Coordinates of N, CA, C and O and ligand atoms in Angstrom, one line a residue:
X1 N -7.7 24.7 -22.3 CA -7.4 23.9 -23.5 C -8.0 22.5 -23.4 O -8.1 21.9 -22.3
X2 N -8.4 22.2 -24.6 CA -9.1 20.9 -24.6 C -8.2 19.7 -25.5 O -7.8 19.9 -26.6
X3 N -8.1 18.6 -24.7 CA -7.6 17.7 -25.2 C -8.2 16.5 -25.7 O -8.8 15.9 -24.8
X4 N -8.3 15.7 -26.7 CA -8.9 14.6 -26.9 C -8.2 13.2 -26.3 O -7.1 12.9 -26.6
X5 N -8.7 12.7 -25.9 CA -8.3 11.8 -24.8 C -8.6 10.9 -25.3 O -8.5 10.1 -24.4
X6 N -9.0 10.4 -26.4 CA -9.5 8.8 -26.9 C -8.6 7.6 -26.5 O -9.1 6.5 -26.2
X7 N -7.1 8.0 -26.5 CA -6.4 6.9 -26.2 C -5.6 7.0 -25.2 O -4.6 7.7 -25.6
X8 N -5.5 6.6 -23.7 CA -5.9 6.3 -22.5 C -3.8 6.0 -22.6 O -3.2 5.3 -23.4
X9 N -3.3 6.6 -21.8 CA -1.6 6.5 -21.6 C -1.6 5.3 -21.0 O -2.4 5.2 -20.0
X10 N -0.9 4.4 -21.2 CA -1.2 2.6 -20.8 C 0.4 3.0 -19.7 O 1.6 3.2 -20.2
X11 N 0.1 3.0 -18.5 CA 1.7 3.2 -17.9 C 2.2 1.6 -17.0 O 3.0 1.5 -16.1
X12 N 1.6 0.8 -17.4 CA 1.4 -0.5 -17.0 C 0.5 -0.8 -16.2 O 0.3 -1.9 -15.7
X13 N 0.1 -0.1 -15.9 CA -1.3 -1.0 -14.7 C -2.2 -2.3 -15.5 O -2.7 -2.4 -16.6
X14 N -2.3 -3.0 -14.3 CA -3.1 -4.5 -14.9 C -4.4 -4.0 -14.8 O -5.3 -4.9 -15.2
X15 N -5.0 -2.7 -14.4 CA -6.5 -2.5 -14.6 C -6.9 -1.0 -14.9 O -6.6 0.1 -14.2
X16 N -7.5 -1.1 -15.8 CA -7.3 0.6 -16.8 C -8.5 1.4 -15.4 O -9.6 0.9 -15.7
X17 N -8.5 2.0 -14.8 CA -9.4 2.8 -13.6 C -10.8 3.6 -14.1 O -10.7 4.6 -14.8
X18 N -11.7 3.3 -13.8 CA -12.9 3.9 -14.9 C -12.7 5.6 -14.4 O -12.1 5.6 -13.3
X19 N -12.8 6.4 -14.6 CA -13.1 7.8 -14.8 C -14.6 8.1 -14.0 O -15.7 7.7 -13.9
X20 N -13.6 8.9 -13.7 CA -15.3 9.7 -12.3 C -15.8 10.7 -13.6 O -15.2 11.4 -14.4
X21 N -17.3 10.6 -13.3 CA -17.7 11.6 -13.8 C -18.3 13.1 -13.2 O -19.0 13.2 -12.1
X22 N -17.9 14.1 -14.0 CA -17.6 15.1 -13.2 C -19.2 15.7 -12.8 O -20.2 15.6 -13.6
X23 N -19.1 16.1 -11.7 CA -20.3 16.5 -10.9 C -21.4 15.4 -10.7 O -22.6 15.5 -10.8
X24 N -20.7 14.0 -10.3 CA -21.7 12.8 -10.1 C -21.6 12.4 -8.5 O -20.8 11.6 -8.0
X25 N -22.6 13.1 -7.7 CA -22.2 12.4 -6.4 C -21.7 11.1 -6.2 O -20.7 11.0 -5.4
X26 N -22.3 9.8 -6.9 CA -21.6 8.7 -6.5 C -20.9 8.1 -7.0 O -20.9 6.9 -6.8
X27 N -19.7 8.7 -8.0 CA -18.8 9.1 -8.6 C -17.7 9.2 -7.7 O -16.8 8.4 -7.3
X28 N -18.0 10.5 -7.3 CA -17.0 10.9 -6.2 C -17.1 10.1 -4.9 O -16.1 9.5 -4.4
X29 N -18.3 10.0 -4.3 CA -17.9 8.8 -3.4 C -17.3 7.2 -3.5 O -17.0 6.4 -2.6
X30 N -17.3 7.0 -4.7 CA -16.8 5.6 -5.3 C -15.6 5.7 -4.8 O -15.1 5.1 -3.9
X31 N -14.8 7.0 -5.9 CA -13.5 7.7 -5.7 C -13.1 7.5 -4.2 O -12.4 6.5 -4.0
X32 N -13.6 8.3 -3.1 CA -13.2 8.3 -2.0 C -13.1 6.9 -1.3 O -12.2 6.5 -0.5
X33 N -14.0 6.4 -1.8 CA -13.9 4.8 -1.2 C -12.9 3.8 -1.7 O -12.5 2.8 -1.1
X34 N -12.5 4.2 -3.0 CA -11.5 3.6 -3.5 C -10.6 3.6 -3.0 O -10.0 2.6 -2.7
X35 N -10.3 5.1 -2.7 CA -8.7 5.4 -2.2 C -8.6 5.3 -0.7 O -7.5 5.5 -0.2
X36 N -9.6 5.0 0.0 CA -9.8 4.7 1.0 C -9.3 2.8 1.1 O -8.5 2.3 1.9
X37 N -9.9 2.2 0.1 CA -9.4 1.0 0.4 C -8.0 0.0 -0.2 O -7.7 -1.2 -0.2
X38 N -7.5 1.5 -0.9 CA -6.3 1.0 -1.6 C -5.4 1.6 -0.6 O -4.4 1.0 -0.4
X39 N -5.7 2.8 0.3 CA -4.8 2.7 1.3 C -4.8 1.7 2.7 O -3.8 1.5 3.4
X40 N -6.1 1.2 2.8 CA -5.9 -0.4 3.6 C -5.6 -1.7 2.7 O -5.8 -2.8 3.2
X41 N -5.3 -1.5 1.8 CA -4.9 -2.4 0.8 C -6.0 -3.9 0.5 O -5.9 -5.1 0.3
X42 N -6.9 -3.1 0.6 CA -8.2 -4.2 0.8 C -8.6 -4.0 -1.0 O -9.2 -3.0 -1.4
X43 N -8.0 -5.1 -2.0 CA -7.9 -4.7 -3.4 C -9.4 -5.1 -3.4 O -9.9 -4.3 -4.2
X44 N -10.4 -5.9 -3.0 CA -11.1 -6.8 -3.6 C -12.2 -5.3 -3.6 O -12.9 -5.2 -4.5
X45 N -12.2 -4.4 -2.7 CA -12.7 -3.6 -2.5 C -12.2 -2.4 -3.0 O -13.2 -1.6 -2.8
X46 N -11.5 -1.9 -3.5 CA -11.1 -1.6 -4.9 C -11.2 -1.8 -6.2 O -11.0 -1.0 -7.1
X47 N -11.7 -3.1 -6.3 CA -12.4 -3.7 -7.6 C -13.6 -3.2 -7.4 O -14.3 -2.6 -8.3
X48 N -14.0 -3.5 -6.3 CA -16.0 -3.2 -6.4 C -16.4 -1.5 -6.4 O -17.5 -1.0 -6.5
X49 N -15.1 -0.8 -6.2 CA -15.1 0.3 -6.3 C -15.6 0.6 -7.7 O -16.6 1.2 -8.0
X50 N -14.5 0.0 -8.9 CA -14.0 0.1 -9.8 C -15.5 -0.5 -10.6 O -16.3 0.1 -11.3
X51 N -15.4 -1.5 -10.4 CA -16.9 -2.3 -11.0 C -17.9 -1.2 -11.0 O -18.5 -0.9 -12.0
X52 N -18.2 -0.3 -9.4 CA -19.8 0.3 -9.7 C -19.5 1.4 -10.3 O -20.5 1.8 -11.1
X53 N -18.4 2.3 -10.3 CA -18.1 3.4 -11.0 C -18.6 3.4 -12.3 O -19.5 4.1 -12.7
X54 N -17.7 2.2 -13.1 CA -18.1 1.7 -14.6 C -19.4 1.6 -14.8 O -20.0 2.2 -15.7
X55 N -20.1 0.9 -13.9 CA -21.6 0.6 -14.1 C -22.7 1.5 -13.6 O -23.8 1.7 -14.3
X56 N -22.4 2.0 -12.7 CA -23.4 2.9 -12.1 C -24.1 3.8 -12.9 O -23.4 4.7 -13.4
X57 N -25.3 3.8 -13.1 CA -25.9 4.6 -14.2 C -26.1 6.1 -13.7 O -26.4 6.7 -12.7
X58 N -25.9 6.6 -15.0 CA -26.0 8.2 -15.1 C -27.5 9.1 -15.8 O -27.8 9.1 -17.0
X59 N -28.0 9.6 -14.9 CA -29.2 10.3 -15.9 C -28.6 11.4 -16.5 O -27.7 12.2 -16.2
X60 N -29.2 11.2 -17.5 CA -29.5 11.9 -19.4 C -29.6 13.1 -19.0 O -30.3 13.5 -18.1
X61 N -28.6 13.9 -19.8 CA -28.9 15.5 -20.0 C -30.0 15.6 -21.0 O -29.9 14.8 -22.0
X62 N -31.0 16.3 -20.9 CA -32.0 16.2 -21.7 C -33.4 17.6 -21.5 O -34.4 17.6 -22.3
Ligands
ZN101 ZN1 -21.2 8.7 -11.7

């Protein structure tokens, strides 16, 4: 079943987490790195996680 997801469940977090995209290698390694440095609690590195995920460009289905 498919859901439309347009509006994002706000459960209070101060920073909404960008979304991996599915089958993106550096996607998933962002991921891993994230949670890698949210369990050393190194946030600034969690941000930069967070920053290249959002940004990291994706090639075009085409
Ligand atoms: Zn990606």
């Amino acid at each position: 079943m498919q859901q439309t997801t347009s509006s994002p469940v706000h459960l209070g977090l101060p920073v909404e987490a960008p979304v991996p995209v599915e089958g993106c290698g550096v996607c998933a390694a962002l991921v891993r790195q994230r949670e890698q440095a949210r369990e050393e609690f190194d946030y600034s590195a969690v941000t930069d996680a967070d920053v290249e995920l959002r940004n990291h460009p994706h090639g075009r289905r085409s």
